[in-house]
mmCIF file of C-alpha atoms and ligand atoms in Angstrom:
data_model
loop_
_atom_site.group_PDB
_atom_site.id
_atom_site.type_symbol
_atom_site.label_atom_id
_atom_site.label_comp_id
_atom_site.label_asym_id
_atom_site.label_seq_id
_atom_site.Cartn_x
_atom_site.Cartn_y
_atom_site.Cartn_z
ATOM 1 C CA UNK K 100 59.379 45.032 5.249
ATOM 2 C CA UNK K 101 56.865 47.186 7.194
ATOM 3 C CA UNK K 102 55.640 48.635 3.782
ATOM 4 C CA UNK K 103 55.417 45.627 2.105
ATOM 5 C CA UNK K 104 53.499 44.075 4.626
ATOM 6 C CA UNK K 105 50.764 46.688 4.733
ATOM 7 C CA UNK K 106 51.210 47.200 0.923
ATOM 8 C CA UNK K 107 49.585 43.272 1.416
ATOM 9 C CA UNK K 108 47.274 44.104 3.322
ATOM 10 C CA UNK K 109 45.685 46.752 1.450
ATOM 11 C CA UNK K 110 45.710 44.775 -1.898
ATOM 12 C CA UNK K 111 43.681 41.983 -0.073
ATOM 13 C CA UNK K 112 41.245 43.969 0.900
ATOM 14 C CA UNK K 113 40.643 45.914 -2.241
ATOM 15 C CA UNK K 114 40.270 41.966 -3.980
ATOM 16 C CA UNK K 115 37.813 41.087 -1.049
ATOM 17 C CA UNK K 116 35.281 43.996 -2.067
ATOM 18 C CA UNK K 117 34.402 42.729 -5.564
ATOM 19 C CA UNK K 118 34.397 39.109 -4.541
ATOM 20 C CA UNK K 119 30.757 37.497 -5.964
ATOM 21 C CA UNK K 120 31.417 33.957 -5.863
ATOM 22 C CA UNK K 121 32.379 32.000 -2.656
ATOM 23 C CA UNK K 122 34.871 29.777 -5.043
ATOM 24 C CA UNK K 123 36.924 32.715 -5.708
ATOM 25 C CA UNK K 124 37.017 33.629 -1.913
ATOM 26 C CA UNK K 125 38.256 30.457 -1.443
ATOM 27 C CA UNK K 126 41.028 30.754 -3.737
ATOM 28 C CA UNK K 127 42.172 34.188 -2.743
ATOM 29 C CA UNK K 128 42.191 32.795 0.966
ATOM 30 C CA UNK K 129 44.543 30.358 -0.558
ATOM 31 C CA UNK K 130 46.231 32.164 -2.346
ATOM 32 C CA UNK K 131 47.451 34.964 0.502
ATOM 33 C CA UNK K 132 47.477 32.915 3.377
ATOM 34 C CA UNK K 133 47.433 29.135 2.900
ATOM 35 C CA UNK K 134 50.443 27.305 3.738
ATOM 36 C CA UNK K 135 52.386 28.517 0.884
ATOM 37 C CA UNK K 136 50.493 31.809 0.530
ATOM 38 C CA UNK K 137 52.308 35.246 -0.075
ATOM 39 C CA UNK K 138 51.739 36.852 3.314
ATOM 40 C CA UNK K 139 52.352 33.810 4.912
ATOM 41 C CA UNK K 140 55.731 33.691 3.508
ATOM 42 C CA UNK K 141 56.115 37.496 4.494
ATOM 43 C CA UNK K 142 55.455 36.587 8.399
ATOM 44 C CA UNK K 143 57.469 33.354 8.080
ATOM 45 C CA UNK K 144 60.582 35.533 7.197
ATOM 46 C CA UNK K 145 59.990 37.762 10.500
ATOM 47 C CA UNK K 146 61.606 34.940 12.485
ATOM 48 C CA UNK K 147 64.741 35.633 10.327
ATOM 49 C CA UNK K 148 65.056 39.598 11.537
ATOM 50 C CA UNK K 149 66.900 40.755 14.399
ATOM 51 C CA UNK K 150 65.383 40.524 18.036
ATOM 52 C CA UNK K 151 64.186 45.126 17.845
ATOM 53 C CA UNK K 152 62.678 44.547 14.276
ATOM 54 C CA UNK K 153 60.830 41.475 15.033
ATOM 55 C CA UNK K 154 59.297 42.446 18.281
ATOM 56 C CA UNK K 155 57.610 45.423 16.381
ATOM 57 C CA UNK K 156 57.206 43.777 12.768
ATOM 58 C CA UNK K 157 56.108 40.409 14.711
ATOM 59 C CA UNK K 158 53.143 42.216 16.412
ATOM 60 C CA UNK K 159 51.820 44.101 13.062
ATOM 61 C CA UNK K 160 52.335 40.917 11.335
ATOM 62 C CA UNK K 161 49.562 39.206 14.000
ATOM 63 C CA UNK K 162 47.361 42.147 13.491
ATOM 64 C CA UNK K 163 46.732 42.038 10.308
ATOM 65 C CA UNK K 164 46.892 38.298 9.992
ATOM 66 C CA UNK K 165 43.663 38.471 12.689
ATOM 67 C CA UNK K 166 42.127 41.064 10.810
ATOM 68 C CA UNK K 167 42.310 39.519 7.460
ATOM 69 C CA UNK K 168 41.149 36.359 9.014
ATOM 70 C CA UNK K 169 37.723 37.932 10.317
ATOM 71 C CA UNK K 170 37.777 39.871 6.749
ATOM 72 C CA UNK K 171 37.490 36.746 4.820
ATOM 73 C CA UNK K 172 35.071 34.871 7.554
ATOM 74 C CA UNK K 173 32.542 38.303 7.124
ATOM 75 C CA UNK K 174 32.610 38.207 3.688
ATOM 76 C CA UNK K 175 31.998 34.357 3.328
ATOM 77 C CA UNK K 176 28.736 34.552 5.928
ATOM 78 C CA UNK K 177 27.710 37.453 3.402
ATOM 79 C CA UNK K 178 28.316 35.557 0.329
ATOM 80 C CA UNK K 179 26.786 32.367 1.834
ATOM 81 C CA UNK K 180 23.339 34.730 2.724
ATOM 82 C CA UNK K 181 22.785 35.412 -0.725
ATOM 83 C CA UNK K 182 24.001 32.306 -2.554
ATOM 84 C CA UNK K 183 21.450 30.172 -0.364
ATOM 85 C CA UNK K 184 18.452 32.865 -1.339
ATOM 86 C CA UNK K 185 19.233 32.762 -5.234
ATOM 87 C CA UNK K 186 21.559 30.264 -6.505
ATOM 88 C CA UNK K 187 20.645 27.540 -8.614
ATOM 89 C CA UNK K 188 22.429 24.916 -10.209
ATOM 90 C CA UNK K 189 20.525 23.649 -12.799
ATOM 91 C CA UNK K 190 22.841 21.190 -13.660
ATOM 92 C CA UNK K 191 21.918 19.200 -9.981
ATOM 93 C CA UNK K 192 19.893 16.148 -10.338
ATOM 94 C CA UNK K 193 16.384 17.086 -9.513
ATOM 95 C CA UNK K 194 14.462 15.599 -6.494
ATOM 96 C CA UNK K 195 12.994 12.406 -6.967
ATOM 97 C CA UNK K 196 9.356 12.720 -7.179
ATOM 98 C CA UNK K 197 8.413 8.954 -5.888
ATOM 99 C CA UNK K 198 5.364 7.691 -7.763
ATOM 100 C CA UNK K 199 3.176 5.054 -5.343
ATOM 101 C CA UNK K 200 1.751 1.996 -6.686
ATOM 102 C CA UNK K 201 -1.558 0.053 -6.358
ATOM 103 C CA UNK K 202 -2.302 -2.398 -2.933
ATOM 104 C CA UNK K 203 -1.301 -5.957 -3.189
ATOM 105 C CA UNK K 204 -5.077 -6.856 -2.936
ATOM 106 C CA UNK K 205 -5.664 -4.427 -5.619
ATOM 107 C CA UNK K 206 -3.760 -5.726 -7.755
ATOM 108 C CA UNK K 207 -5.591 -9.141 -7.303
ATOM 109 C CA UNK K 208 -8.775 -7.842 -7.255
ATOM 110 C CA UNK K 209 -8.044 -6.087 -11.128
ATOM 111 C CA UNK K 210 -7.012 -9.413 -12.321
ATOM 112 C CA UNK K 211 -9.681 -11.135 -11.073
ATOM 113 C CA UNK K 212 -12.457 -8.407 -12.640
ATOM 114 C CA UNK K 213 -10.215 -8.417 -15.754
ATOM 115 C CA UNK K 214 -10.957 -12.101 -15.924
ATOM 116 C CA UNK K 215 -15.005 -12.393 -15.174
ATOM 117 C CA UNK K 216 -15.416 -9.214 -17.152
ATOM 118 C CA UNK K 217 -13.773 -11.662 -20.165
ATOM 119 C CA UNK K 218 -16.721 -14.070 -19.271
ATOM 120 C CA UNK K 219 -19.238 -11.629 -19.478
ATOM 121 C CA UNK K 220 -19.314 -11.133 -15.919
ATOM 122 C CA UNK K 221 -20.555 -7.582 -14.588
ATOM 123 C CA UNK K 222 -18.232 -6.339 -11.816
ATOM 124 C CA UNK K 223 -20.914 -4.298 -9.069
ATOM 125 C CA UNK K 224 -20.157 -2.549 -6.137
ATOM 126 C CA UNK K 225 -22.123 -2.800 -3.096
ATOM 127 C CA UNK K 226 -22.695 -0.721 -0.076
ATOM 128 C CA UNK K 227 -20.359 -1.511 3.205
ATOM 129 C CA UNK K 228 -23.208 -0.892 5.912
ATOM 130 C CA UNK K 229 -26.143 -2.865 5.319
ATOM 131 C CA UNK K 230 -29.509 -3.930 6.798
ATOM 132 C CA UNK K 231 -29.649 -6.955 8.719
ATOM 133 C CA UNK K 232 -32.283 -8.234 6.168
ATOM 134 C CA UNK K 233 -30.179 -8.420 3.494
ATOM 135 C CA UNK K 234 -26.712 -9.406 5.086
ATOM 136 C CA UNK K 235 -28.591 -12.403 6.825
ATOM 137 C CA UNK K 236 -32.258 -12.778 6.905
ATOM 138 C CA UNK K 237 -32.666 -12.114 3.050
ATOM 139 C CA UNK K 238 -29.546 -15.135 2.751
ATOM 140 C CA UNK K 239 -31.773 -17.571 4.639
ATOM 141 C CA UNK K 240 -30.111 -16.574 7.589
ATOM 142 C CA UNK K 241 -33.083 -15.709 9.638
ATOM 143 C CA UNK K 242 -33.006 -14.162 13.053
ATOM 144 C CA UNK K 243 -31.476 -16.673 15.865
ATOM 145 C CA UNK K 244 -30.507 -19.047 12.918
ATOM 146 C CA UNK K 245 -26.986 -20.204 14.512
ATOM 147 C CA UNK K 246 -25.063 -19.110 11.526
ATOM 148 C CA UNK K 247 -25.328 -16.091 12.968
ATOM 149 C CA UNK K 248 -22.875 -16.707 15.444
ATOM 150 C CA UNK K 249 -20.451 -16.994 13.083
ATOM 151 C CA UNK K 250 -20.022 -13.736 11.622
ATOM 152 C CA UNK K 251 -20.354 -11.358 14.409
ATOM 153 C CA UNK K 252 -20.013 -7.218 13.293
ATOM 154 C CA UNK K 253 -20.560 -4.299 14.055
ATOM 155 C CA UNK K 254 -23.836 -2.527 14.911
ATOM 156 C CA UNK K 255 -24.752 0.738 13.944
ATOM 157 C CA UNK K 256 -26.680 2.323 17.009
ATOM 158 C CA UNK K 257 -29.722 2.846 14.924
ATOM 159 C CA UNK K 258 -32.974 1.345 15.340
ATOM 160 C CA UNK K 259 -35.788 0.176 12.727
ATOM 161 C CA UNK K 260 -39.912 1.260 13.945
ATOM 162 C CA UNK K 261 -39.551 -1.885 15.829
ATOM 163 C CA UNK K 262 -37.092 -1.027 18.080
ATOM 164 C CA UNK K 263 -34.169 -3.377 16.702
ATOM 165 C CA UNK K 264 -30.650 -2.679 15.545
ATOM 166 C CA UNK K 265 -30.960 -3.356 12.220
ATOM 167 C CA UNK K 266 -27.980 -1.668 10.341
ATOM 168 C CA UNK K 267 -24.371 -3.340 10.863
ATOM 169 C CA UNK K 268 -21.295 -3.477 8.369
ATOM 170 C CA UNK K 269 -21.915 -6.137 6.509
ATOM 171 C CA UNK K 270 -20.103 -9.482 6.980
ATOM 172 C CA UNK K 271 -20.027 -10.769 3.531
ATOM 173 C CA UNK K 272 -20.484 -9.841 0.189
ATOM 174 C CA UNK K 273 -23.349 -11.831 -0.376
ATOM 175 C CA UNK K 274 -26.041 -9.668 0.607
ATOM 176 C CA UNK K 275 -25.214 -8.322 -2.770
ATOM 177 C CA UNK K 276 -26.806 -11.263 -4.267
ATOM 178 C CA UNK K 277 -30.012 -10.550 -3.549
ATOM 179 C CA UNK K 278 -29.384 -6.028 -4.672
ATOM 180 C CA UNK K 279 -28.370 -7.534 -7.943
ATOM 181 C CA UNK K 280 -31.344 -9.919 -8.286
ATOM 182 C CA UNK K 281 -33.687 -7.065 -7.416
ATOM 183 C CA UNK K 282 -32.181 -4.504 -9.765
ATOM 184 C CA UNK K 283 -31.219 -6.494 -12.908
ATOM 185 C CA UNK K 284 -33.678 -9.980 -12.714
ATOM 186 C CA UNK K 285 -32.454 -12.598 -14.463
ATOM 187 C CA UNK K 286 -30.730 -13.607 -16.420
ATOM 188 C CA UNK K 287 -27.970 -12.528 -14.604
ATOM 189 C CA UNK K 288 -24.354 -12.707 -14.162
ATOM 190 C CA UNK K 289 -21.911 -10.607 -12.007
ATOM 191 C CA UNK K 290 -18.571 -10.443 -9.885
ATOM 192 C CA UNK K 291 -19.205 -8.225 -6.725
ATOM 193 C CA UNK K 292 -15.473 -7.252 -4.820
ATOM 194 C CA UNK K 293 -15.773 -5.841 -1.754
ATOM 195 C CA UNK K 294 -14.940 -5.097 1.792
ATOM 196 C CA UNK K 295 -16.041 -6.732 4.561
ATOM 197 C CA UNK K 296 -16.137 -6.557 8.510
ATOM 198 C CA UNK K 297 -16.094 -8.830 11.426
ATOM 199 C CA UNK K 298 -15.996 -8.408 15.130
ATOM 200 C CA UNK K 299 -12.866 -10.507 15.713
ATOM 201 C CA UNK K 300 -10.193 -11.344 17.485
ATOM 202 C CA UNK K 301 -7.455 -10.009 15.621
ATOM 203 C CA UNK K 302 -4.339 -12.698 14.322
ATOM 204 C CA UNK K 303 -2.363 -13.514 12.210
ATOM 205 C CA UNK K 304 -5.461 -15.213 10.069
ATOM 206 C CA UNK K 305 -8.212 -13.139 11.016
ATOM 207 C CA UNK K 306 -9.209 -9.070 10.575
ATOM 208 C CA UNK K 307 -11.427 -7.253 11.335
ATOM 209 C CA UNK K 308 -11.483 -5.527 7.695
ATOM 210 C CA UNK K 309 -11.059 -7.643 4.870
ATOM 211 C CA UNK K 310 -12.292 -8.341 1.677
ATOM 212 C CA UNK K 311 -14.401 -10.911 -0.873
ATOM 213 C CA UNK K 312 -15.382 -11.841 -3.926
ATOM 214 C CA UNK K 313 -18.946 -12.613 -4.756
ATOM 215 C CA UNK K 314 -19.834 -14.559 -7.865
ATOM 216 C CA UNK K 315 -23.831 -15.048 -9.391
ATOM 217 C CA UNK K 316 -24.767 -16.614 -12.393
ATOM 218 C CA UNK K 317 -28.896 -16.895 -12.702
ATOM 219 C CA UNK K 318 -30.133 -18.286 -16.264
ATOM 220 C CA UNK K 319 -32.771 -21.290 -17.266
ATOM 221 C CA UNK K 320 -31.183 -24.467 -16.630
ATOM 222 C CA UNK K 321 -27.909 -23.506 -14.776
ATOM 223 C CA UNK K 322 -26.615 -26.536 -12.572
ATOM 224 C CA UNK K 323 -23.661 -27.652 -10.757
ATOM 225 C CA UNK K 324 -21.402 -28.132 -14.109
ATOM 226 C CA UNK K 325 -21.458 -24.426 -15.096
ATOM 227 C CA UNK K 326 -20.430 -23.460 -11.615
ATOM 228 C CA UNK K 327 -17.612 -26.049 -12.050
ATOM 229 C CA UNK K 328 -16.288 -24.594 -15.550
ATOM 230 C CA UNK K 329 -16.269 -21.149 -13.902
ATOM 231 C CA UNK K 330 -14.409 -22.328 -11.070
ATOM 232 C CA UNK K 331 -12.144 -24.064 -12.825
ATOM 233 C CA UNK K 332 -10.894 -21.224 -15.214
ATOM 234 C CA UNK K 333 -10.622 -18.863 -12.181
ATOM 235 C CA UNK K 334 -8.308 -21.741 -10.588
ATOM 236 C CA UNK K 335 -5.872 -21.683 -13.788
ATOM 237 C CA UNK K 336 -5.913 -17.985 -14.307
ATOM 238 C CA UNK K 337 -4.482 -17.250 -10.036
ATOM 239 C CA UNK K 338 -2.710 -20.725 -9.839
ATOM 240 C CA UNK K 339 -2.022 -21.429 -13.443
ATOM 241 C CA UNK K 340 -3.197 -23.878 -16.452
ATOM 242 C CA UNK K 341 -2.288 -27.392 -14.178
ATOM 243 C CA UNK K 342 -4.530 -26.000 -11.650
ATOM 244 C CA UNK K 343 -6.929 -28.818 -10.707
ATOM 245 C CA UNK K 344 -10.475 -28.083 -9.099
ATOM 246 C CA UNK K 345 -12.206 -30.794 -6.236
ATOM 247 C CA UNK K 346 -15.359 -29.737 -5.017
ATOM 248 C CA UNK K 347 -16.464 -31.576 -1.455
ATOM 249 C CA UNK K 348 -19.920 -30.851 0.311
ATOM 250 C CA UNK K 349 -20.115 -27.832 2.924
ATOM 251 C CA UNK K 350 -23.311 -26.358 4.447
ATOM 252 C CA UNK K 351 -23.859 -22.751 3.888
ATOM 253 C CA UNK K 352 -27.458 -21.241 4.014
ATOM 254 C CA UNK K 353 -27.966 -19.690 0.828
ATOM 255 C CA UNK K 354 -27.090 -22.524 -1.229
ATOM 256 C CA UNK K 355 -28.250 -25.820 -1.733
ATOM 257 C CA UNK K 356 -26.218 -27.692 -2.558
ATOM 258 C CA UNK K 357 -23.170 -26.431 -1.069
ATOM 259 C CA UNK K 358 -19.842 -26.827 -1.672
ATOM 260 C CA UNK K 359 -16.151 -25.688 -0.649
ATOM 261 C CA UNK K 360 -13.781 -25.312 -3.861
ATOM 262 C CA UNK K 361 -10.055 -26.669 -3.619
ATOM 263 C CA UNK K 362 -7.633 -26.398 -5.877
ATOM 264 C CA UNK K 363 -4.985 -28.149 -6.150
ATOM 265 C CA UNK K 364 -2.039 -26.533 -4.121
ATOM 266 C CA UNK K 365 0.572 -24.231 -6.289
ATOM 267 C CA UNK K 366 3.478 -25.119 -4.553
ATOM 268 C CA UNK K 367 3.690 -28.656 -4.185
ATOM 269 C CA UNK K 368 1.555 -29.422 -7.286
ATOM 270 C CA UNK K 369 -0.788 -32.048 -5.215
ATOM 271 C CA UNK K 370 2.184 -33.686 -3.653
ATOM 272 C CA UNK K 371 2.084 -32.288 -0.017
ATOM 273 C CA UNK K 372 3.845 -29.133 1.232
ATOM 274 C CA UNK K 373 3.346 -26.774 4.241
ATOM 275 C CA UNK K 374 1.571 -24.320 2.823
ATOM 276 C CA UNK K 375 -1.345 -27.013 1.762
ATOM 277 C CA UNK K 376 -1.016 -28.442 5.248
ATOM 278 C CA UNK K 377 0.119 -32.110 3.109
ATOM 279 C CA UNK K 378 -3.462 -32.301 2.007
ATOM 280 C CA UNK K 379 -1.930 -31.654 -1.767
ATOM 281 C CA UNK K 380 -5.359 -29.368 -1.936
ATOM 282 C CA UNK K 381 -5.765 -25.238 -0.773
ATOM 283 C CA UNK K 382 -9.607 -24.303 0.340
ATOM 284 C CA UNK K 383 -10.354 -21.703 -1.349
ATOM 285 C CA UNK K 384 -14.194 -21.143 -2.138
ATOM 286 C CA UNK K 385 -17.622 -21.590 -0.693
ATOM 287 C CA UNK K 386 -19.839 -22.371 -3.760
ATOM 288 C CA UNK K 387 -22.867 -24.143 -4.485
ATOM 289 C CA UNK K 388 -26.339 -23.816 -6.185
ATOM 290 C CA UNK K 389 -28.417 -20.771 -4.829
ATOM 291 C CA UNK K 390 -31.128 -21.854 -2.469
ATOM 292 C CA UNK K 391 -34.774 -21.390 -4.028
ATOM 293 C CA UNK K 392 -35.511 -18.847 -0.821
ATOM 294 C CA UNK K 393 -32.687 -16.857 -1.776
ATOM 295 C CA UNK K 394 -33.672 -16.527 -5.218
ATOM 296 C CA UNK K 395 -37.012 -15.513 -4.392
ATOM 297 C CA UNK K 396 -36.388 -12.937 -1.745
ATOM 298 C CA UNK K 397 -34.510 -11.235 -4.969
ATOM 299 C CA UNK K 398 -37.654 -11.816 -6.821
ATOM 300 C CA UNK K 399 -36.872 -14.528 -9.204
ATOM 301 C CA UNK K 400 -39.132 -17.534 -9.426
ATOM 302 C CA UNK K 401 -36.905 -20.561 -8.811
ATOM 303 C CA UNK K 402 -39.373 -22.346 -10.777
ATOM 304 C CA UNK K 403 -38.219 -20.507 -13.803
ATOM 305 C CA UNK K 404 -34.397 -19.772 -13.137
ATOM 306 C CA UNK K 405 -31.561 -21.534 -10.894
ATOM 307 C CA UNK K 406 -28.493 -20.078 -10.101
ATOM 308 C CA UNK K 407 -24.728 -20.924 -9.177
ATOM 309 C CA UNK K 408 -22.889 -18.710 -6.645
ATOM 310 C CA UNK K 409 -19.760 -18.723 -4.904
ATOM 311 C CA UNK K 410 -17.345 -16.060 -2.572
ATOM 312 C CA UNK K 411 -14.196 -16.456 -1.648
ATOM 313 C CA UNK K 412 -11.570 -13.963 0.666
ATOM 314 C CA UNK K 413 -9.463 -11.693 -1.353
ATOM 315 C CA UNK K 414 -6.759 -11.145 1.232
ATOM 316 C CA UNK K 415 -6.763 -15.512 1.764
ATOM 317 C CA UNK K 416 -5.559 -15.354 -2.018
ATOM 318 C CA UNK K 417 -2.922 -12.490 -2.004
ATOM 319 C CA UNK K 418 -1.372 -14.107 0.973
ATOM 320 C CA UNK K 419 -1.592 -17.543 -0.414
ATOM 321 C CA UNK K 420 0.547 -15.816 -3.637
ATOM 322 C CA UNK K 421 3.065 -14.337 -2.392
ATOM 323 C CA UNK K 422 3.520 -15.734 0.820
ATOM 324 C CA UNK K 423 2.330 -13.657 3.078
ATOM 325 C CA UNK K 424 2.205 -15.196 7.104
ATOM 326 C CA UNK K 425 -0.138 -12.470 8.307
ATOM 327 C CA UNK K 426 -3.066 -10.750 7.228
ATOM 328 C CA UNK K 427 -2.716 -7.797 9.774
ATOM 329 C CA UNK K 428 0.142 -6.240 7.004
ATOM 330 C CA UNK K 429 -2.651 -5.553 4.892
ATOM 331 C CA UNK K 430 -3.564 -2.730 6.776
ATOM 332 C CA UNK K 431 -0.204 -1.767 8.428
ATOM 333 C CA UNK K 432 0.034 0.797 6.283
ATOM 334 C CA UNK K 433 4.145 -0.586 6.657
ATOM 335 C CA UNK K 434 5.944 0.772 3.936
ATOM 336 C CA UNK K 435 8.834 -2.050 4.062
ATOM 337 C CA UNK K 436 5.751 -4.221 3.489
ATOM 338 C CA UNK K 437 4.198 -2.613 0.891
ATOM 339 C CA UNK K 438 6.918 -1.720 -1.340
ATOM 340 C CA UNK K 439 7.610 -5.303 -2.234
ATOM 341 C CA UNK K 440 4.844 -4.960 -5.065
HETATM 342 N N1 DAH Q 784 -20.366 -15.578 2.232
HETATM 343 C C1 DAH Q 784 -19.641 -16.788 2.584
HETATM 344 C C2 DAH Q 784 -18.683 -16.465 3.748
HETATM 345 O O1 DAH Q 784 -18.421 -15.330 4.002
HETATM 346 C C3 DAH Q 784 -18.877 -17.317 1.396
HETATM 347 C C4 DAH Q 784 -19.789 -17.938 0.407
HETATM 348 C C5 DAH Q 784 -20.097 -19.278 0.465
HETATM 349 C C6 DAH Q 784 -20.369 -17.188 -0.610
HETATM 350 C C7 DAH Q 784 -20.938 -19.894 -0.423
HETATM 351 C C8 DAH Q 784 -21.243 -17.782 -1.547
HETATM 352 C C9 DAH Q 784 -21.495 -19.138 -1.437
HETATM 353 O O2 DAH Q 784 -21.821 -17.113 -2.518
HETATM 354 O O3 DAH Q 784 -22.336 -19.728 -2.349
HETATM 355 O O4 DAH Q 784 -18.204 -17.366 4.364
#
């Protein structure tokens, strides 16, 4: 019984040294001394010997039970050191290499160039800080003109050779108006996205980043019709083809007339819901016909050429679409936000 015990032992240990794969470890371990495994048996039928033989046979069975125990669990922490260093299975799935997308407002924004450029519309870019003259003064806007007030910014802590503050982050898109009048004359007609900046109180409505939409169409003989016919196909292509356009009066400085654009509201199709406030109509654009001071500080003689323009806020739209209760998501940089597009 001795014999055959150790005779065990020493096989197992000669099958340990050539062992390369921790699956075959696994089924040696098994094999020897799982529940039904050969030396297990062996020790099991100790318990049948007589009281001398098992006291000795009992204690050299332990032994090398221990010691092939610690055997195995040395050469499995070797095997595991290696296999973790140079084993691949190619046949794993490989890791997911997650692909972003573009920004809800993005995505608005390309549909909307995609759209003017099919009018003939150039789509500029404009710069982000800009000179008091042409976010305000240049828009008929002049210094202490209580429009001000309503688009407070940000100053850049520069001053001009008269000793104002004269550079800020501009508050519209409109200033780009005049840039585009300057550099291409007239006729003219272009889309200018953009962001914009605000000194505000920060809600649910209002940020202090956001973004517009400029629109400027300068050629002989352009009056409030044309303005409507562009409206109007800008209101089918976000709303769709019922899409009805009202236009009421509104006072902004560089136009005259003004006007605010409503369409008529997506949801409730006119009838009355929440999300037009039961007016039937959604506010979406401040339009009207460019003021002759406007289109002279971009160096066009308004005896010659009139002009339509309009802007409207970007963000106002993507929330209006798809339901969004609050701009500040925008910017959240919120994943669980922004992988619902
Ligand atoms: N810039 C205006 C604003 O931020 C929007 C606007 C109104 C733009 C009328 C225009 C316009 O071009 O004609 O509130």
């Amino acid at each position: 019984m001795q014999e055959k015990i150790i005779q065990l032992k020493q096989e197992i240990l000669g099958q340990l040294k050539n062992i390369k794969r921790l699956e075959v470890l696994r089924g040696l371990e098994i094999k020897y001394l799982g529940r039904k495994g050969e030396l297990t048996k062996i020790l099991r039928s100790v318990a049948d010997l007589g009281v001398e033989e098992k006291k000795t046979l009992g204690k050299l069975a332990n032994e090398i039970k221990l010691e092939l125990a610690n055997r195995f669990a040395e050469v499995k922490a070797e095997l595991e050191k290696t296999v973790g260093a140079s084993y691949v299975d190619a046949t794993l799935p490989g890791e997911e290499i997650k692909a972003g997308h573009l920004h809800p407002i993005t995505i608005m924004q390309n549909e909307i160039e995609d759209l003017f450029a099919s009018l003939g519309f150039m789509v500029l870019d404009g710069p982000e800080l800009e000179s008091d003259y042409y976010n305000f003064t240049a828009l008929n806007i002049p210094p202490l003109h209580p429009a001000r007030d309503m688009q407070d910014t940000f100053y850049i802590d520069h001053k001009n050779s008269k000793g104002e503050l004269d550079t800020l982050m501009r508050t519209q898109t409109s200033p780009m108006q005049i840039r585009a009048m300057q550099k291409y004359g007239a006729p003219l007609k272009c889309i200018v996205p953009g962001r914009c900046f605000r000194s505000e109180a920060t809600d649910v409505r209002h940020e202090h980043t956001f973004y517009q939409v400029e629109g400027l169409m300068i050629d002989k003989g352009i009056n409030f019709s044309h303005l409507k016919a562009v409206l109007e196909a800008l209101g089918k292509k976000l709303f769709g083809p019922k899409t009805e356009l009202r236009m009421r009066p509104k006072f902004y400085p560089f136009v005259e007339p003004g006007s605010n654009g409503e369409y008529s509201c997506f949801l409730c199709s006119g009838k009355g819901c929440r999300l037009c406030k039961n007016t039937g109509w959604l506010e979406i654009v401040g339009c009207g016909l460019v003021h002759p001071e406007v289109l002279r500080a971009g160096g066009i003689d308004p005896k010659k050429y009139q002009g339509f323009a309009f802007g409207y806020g970007l963000d106002r739209l993507v929330m209006l679409k798809y339901g969004i209760n609050d701009i500040r998501l925008f910017h959240s940089g919120d994943l669980k936000f922004l992988k619902q597009f």
